[in-house]
Coordinates of C-alpha atoms and ligand atoms in Angstrom, one line a residue:
X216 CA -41.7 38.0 -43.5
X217 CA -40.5 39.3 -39.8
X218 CA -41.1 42.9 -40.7
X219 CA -44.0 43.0 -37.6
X220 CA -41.1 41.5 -34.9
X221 CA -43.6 39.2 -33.0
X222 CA -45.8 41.2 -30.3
X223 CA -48.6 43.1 -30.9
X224 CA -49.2 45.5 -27.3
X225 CA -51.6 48.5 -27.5
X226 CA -51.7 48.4 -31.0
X227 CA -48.0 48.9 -31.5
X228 CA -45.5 46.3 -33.2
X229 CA -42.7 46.0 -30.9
X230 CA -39.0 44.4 -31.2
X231 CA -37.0 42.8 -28.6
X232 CA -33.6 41.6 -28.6
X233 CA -34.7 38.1 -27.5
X234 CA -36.2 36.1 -30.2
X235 CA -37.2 32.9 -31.2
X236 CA -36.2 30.9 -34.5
X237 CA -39.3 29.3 -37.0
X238 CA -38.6 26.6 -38.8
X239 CA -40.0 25.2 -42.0
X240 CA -40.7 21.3 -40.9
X241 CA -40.1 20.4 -44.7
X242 CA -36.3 21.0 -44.8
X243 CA -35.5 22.4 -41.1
X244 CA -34.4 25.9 -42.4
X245 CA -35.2 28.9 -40.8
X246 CA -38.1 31.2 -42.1
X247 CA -38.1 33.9 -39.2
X248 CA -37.0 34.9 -36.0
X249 CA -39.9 36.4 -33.8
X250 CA -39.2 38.6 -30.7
X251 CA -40.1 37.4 -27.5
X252 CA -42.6 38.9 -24.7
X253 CA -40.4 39.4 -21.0
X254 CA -42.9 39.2 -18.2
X255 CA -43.0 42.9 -18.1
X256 CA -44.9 43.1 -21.9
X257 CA -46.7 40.1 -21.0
X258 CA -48.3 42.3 -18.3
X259 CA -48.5 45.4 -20.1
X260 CA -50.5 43.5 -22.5
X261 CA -53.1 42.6 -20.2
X262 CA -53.4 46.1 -19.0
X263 CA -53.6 47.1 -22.7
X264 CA -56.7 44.9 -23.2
X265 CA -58.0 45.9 -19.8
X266 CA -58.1 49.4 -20.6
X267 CA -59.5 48.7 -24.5
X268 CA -62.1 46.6 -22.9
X269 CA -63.7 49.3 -21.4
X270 CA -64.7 51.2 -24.4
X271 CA -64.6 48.2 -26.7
X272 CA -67.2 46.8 -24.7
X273 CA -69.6 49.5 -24.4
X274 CA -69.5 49.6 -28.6
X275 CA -73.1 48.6 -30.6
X276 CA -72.8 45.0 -31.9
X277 CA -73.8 46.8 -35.6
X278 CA -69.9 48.2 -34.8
X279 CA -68.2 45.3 -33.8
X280 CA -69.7 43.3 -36.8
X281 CA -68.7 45.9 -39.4
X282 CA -65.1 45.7 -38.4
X283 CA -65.5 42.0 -38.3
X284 CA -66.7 42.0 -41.9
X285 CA -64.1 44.4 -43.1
X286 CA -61.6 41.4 -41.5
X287 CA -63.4 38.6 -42.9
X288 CA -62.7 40.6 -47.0
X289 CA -59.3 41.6 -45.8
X290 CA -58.6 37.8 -44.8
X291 CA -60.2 36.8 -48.1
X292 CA -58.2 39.1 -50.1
X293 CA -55.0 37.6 -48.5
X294 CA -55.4 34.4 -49.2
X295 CA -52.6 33.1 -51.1
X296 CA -50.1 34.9 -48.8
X297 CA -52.2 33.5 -46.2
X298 CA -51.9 30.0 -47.1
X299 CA -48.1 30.4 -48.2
X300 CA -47.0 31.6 -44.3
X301 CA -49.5 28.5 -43.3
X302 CA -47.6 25.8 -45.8
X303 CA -43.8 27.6 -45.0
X304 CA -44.4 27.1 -41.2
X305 CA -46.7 24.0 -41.0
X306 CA -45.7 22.0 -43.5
X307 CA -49.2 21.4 -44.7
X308 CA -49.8 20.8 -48.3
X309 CA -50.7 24.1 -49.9
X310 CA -54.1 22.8 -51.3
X311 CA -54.8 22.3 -47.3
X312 CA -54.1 25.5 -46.3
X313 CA -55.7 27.4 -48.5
X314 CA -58.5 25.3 -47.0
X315 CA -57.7 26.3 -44.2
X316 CA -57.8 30.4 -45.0
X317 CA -61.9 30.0 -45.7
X318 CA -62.5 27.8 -43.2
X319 CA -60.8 30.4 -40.8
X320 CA -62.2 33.2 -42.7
X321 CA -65.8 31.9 -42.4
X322 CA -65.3 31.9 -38.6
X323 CA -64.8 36.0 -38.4
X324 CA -68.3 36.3 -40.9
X325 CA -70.0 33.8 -38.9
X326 CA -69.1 36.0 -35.7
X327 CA -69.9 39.4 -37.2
X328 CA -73.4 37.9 -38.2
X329 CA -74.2 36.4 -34.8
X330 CA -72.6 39.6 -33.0
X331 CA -76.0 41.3 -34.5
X332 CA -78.1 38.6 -32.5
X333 CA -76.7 38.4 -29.5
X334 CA -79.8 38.5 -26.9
X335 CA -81.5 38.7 -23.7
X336 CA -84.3 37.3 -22.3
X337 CA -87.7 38.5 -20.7
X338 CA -89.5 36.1 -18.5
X339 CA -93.5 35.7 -17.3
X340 CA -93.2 36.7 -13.7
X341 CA -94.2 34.7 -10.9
X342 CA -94.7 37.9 -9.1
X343 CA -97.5 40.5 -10.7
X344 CA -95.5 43.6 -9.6
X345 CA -92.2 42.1 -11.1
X346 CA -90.2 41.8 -14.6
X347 CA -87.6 39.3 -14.6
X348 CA -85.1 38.9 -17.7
X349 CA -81.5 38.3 -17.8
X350 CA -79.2 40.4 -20.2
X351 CA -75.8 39.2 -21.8
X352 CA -72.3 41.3 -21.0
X353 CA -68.5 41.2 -22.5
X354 CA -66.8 38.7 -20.4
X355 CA -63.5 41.1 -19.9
X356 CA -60.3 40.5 -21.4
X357 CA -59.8 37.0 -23.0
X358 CA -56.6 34.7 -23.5
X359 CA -56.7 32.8 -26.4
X360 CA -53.7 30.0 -26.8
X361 CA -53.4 28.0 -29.9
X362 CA -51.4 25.4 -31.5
X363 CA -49.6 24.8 -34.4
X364 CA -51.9 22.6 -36.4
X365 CA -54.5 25.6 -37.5
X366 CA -52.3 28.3 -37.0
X367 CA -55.1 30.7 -38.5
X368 CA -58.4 28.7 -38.1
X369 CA -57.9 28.3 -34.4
X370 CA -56.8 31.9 -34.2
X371 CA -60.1 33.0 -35.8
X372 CA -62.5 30.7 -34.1
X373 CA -61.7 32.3 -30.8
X374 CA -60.6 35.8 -31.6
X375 CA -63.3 37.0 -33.7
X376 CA -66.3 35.8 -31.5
X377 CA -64.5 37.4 -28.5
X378 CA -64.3 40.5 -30.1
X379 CA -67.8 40.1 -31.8
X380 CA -69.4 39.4 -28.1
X381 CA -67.5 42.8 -26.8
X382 CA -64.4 41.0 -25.5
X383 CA -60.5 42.5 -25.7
X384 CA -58.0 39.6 -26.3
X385 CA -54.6 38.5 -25.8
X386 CA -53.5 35.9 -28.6
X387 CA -50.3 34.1 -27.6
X388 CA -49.8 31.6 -31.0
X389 CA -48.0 28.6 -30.7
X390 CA -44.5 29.1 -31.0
X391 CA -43.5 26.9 -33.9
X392 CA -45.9 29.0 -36.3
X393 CA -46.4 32.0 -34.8
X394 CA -45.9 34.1 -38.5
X395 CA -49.8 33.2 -39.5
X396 CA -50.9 34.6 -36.2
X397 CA -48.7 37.8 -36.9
X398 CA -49.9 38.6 -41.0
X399 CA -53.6 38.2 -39.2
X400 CA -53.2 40.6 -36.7
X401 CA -51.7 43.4 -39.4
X402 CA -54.9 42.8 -41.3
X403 CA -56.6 43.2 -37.9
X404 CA -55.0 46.7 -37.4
X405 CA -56.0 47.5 -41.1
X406 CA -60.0 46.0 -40.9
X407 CA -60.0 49.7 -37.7
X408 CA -59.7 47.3 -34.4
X409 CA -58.8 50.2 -32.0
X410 CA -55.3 49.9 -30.1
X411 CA -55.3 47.4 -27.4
X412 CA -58.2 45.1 -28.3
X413 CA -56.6 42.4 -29.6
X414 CA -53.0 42.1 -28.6
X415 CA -50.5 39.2 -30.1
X416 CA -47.4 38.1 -27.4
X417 CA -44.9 35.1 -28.4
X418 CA -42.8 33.9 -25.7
X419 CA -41.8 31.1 -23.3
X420 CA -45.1 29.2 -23.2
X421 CA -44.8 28.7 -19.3
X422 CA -43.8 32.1 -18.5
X423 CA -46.6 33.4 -20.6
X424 CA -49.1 30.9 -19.5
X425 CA -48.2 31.1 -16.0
X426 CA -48.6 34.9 -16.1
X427 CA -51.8 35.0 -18.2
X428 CA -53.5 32.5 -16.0
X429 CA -53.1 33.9 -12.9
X430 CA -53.4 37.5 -13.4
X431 CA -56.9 39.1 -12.0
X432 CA -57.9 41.5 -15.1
X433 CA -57.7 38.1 -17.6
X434 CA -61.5 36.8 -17.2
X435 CA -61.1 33.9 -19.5
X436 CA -59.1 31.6 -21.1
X437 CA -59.8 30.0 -24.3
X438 CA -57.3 27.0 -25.0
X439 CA -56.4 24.8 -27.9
X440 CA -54.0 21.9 -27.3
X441 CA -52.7 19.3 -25.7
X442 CA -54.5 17.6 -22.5
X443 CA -51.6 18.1 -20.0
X444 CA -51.1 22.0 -21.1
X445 CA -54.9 22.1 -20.7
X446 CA -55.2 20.8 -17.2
X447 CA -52.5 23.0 -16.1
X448 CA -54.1 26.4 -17.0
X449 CA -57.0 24.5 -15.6
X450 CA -55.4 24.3 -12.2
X451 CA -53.4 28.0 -12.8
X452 CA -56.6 29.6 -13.6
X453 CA -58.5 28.2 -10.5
X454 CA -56.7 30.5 -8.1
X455 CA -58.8 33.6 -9.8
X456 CA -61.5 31.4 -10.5
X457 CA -61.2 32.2 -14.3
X458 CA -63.8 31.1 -17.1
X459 CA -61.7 28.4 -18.9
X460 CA -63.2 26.9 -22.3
X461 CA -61.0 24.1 -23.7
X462 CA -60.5 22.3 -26.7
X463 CA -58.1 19.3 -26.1
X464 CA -56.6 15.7 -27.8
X465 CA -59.1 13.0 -29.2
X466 CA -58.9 9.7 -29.9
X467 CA -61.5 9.0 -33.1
X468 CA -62.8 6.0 -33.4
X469 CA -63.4 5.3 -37.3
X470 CA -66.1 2.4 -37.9
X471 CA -66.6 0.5 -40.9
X472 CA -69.7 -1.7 -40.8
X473 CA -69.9 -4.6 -43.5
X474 CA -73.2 -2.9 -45.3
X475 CA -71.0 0.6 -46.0
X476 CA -70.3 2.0 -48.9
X477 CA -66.4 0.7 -49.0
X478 CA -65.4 2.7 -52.1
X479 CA -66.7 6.0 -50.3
X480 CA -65.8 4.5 -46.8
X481 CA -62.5 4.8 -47.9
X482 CA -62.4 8.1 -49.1
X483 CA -64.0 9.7 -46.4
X484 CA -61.1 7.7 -44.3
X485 CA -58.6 9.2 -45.9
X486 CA -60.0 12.6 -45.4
X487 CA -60.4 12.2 -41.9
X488 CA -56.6 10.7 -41.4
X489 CA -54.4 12.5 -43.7
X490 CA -55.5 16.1 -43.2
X491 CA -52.3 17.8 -41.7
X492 CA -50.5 14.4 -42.3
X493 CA -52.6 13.1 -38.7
X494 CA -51.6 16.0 -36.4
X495 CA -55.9 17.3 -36.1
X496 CA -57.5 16.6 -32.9
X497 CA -60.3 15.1 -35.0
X498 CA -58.3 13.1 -37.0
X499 CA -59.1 9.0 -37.5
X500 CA -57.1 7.2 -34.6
X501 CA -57.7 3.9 -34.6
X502 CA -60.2 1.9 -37.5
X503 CA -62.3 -0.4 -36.7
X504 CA -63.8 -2.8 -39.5
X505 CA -66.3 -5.2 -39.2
X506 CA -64.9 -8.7 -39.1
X507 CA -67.2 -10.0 -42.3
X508 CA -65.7 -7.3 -44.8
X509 CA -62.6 -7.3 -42.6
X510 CA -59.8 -9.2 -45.7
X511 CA -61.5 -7.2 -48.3
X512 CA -61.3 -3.9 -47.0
X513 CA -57.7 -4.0 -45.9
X514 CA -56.5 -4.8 -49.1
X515 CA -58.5 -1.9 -50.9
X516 CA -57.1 0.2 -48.0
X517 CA -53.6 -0.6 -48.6
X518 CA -53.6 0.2 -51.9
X519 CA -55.2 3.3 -51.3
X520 CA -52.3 3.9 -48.9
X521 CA -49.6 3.0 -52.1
X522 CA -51.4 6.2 -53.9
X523 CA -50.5 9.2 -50.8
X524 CA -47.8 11.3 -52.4
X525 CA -45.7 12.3 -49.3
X526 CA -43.5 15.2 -49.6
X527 CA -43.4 18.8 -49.6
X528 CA -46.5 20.9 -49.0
X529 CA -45.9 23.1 -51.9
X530 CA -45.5 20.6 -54.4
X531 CA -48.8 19.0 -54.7
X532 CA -48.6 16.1 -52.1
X533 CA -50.9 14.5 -49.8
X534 CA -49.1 14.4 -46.8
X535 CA -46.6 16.8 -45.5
X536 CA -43.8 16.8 -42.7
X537 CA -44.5 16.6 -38.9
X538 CA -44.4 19.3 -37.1
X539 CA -40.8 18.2 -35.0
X540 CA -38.4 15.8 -34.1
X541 CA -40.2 15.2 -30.7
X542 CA -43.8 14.2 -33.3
X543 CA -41.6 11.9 -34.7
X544 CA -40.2 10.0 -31.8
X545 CA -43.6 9.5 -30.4
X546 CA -45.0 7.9 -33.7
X547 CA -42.0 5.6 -33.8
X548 CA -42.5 5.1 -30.1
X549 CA -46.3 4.2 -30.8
X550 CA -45.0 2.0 -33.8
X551 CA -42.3 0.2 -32.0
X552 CA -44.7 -0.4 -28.8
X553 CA -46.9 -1.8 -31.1
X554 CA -45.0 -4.3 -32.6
X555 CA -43.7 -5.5 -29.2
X556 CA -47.0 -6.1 -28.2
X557 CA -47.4 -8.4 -31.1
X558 CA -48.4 -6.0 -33.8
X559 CA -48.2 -6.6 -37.5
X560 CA -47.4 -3.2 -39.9
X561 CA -49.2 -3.8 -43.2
X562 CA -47.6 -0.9 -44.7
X563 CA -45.4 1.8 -44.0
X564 CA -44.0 1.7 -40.4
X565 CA -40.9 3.8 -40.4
X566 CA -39.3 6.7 -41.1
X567 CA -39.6 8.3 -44.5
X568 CA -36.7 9.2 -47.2
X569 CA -38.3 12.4 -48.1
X570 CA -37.2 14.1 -45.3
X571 CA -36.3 14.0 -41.2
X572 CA -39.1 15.2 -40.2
X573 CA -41.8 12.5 -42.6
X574 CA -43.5 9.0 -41.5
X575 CA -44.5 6.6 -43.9
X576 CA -48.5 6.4 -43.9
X577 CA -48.8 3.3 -41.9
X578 CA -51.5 0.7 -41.1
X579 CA -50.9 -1.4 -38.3
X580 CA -52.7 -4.8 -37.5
X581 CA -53.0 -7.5 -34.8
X582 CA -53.5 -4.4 -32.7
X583 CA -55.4 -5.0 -29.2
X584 CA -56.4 -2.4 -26.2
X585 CA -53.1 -2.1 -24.3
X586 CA -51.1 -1.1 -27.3
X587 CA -50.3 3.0 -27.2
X588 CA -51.6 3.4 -31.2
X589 CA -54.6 1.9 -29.4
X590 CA -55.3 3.9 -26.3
X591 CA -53.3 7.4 -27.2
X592 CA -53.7 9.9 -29.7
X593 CA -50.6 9.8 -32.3
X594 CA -50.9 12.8 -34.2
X595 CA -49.5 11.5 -37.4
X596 CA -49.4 9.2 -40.5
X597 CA -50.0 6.2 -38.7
X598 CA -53.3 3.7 -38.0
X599 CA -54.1 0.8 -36.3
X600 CA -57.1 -1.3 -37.9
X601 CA -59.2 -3.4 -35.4
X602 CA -61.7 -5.9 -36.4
X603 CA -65.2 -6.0 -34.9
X604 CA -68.1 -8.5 -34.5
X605 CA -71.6 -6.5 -33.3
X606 CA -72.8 -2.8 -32.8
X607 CA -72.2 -3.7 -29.0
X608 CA -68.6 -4.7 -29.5
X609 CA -68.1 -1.5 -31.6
X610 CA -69.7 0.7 -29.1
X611 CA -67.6 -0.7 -26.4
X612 CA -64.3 -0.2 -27.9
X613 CA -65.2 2.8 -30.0
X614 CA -65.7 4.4 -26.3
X615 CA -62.5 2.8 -24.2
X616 CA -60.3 5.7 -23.6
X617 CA -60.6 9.0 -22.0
X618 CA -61.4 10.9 -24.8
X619 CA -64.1 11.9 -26.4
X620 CA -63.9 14.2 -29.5
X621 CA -64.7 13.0 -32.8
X622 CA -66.4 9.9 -34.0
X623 CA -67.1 8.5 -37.1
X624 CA -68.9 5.4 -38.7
X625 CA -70.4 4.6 -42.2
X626 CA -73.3 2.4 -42.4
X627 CA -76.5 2.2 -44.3
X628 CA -78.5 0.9 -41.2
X629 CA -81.0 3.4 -40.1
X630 CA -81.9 1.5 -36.9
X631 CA -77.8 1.3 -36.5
X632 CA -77.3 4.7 -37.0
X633 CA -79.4 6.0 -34.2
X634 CA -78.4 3.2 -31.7
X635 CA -74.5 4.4 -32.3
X636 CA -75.3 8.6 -31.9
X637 CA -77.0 7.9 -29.0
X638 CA -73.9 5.6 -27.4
X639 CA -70.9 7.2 -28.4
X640 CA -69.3 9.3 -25.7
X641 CA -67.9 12.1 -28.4
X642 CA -69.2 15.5 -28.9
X643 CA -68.9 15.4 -32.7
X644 CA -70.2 12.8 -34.8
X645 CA -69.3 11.7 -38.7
X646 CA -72.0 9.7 -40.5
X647 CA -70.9 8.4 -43.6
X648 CA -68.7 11.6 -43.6
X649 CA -65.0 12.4 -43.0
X650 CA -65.5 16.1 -42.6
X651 CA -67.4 17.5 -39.9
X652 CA -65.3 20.8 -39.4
X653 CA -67.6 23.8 -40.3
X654 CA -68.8 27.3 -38.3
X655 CA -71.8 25.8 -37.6
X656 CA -70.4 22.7 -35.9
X657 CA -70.5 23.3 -32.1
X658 CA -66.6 22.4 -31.8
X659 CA -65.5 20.4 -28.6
X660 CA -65.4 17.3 -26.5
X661 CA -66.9 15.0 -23.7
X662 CA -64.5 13.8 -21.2
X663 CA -61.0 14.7 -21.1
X664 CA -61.7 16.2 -24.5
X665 CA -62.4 19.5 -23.2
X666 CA -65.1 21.6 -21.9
X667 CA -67.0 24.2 -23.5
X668 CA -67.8 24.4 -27.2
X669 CA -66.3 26.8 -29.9
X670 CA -68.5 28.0 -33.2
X671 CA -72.0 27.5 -33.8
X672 CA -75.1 29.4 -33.2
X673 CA -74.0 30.1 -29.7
X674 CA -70.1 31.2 -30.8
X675 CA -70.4 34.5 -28.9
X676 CA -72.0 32.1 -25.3
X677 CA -68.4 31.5 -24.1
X678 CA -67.4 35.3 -23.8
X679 CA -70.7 35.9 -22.2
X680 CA -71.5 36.2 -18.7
X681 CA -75.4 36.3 -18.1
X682 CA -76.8 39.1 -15.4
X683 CA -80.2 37.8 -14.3
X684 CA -82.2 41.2 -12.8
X685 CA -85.4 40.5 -11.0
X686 CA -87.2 44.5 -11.0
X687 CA -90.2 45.1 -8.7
X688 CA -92.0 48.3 -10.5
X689 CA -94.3 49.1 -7.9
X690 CA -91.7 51.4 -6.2
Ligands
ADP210 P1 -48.8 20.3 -28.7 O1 -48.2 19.3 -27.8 O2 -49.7 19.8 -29.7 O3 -47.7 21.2 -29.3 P2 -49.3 22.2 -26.6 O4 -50.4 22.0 -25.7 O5 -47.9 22.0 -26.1 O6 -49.7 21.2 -27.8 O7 -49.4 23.6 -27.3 C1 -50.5 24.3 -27.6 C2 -50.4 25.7 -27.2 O8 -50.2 25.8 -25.8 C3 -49.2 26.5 -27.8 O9 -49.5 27.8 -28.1 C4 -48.1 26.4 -26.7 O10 -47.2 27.4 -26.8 C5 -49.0 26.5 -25.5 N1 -48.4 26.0 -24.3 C6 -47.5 25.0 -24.1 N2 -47.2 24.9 -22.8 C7 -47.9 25.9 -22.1 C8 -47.9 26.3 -20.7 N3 -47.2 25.7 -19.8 N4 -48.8 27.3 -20.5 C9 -49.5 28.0 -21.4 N5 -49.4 27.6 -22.7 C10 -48.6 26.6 -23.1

């Protein structure tokens, strides 16, 4: 499994005496010892991407996109291996990470298609002897961080559009499953990327970061994670005044109003909660029901919630391990705070048997707006239910809290539905739907959410700078 060591620089694997241990969350054993980038590779590997970028970026899209594509079959091909390293490292059930693989995979063919229709544009002139138009240029070298939770689909989200758009990158995986990251970038080597355009480093996450953010040549950062990690390469990148995109925590509201379909309401629940046992940005944080349906649907829920097999990812459960220790203190901390606070549990509420690192699903009542399951994102197992009375009271709490991800609400209403996409302060919206992750999904968040989006028809805008050129002919 460690046969690549752990850093990719200038298209060379390298080994370092220094390393760092991955664990598999299921049972705490350890999978792999990575090496470690000093500050010295850290560097070399933005001068390594520097020095790619200028050739890379003067390649024809038709280029870029054919080594894309050859990536996309090679990640294909590699599927089960693929999802295995995801499972081992994650803890993910393996059904959910082979998920995963074509949802990560479908990122590098959406990028080599829209790498072929990248564009400028030609204005009418206010001026006779004049043609205006703007073209679109590589950014320069990219930093990509990523997290645990996707360790491929994040990876491919950002890397293959920066590479599509003309960009060199630095990948620095998180560094609890950085061995996804690592089999992607040997298929990377294979699919003809030429040395130094996409580099992987592993590390100390604040040496790294501190490093990557600063640095001159690094034109962009691309960031998945937490909000506090994201505001601080927000505030390291500002001294180069650094194009930062940033994809950060959520707190979905999940609404239930009395007309819904319940049966489907509650699958589409479920989907939205238990994917990665919790730990998504975009997973359900707190469930609101309307107050008329309020007795009925709970008990449906619950025993819904009797039905999760919880255990290990490669035995056919539903819901795996967390990721750590420190995942599991903050649930219990979440749990506990709410039941000071007056809190009833309706099932679950502590620590599983399966294993150190597992949480009972839980569903947590009597919950109200200074509780922490209410106002913070738990990343896990665990839901508070909250009853409202009107589309105005829904609104109102649906939007209480800083964040502003993923929504989602089932209804039947048409005059509802519109009222509620037009009031909800979230970039990404579920009707009657617990999935909303695809390519095409402009991925990303209002308030402290984020900034930028990642996918969609514009996937390759955020590695883009625009060059406006106003050209007076009559010379
Ligand atoms: P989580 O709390 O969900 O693990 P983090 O924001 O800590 O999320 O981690 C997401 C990514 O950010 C990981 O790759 C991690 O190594 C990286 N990271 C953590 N701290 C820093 C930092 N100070 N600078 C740069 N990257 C960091």
């Amino acid at each position: 499994m460690n046969k690549n060591f752990g850093l990719l620089i200038d298209g060379k694997w390298l080994k370092n005496k220094k390393t760092i241990n991955v664990y598999n969350p299921f049972d705490g054993k350890k999978i792999s010892a990575v090496s470690i980038a000093d500050s010295k590779q850290t560097i070399n590997s933005i001068k390594s991407a520097h020095l790619a970028f200028q050739s890379w970026s003067k390649t024809s899209a038709k280029y870029r996109s054919e080594i894309l594509k050859k990536l996309f079959k090679l990640t294909k091909e590699s599927k089960d291996i693929l999802s295995e390293i995801i499972t081992l490292e994650s803890g993910k059930p393996l059904e959910e990470s082979k998920v995963e693989v074509e949802y990560g995979a479908s990122f590098i063919e959406w990028a080599a298609e829209q790498a072929l229709r990248s564009e400028g544009k030609l204005f009418e002139s206010p001026e006779n002897d004049k043609k205006m138009f703007y073209i679109k240029q590589p950014i320069g070298v990219v930093v990509a961080i990523t997290p645990w939770n996707f360790p491929l689909a994040m990876v491919t989200r950002k890397v293959s559009a920066a590479i599509a758009a003309g960009c060199s990158v630095i990948l620095k995986p998180s560094e609890l499953t950085p061995l996804t990251a690592l089999k992607f970038g040997e298929l990377a080597i294979k699919a003809g990327l030429p040395k130094g355009v996409f580099n992987i480093i592993n590390g100390n996450p604040k040496l790294i970061g501190e490093i990557l953010s600063t640095n001159s040549m690094v034109k962009k950062i691309t960031f998945t994670g937490s909000t506090e990690v994201g505001k601080l390469l927000m505030k390291d990148s500002s001294s180069t005044v650094k194009n930062i995109s940033l994809e950060l925590g959520g707190n979905a509201p999940f609404a239930i109003f009395s007309d819904a379909n319940l049966d489907k309401a509650i699958e589409g629940f479920i989907a939205a909660k238990f994917r990665n046992a919790g730990q998504t940005c975009i997973s359900a944080n707190r469930l609101f029901v309307e107050k008329k349906i309020f007795n009925k649907f709970v008990k449906k829920l619950v025993l819904r919630f009797k039905k999760l097999k919880v255990g290990n990812g490669f035995e056919n459960n539903d819901v795996g391990p967390l990721i750590s220790e420190k995942a599991i203190k903050k649930i219990k901390n979440h749990v506990d705070d709410a039941l000071s606070k007056g809190g009833k549990i309706l099932i679950g509420g502590k620590k599983s048997k399966v294993g150190k690192l597992f949480f009972e699903p839980t569903i947590i009542s009597n919950v109200n707006t200074k509780m922490k399951i209410f106002s913070k994102e738990n990343f896990g197992p665990i839901i508070p239910i909250i009853k409202f009375e009107s589309d105005e009271e829904l609104i109102r709490l649906a939007n209480q809290t800083e964040y502003g991800l993923a929504a989602y609400f089932y209804t039947k209403k048409t005059s509802r539905i519109w009222k509620v996409i037009e009031n909800l302060d979230y970039g990404m919206l579920g009707i009657n739907s617990g999935k909303i992750s695809t390519y095409l999904n402009p991925f990303g968040g209002f308030k402290e959410s984020g900034l930028g989006r990642e996918g969609s028809l514009q996937c390759l805008e955020p590695f883009l700078e625009t060059k406006f050129v106003s050209w007076s002919y009559n010379d």
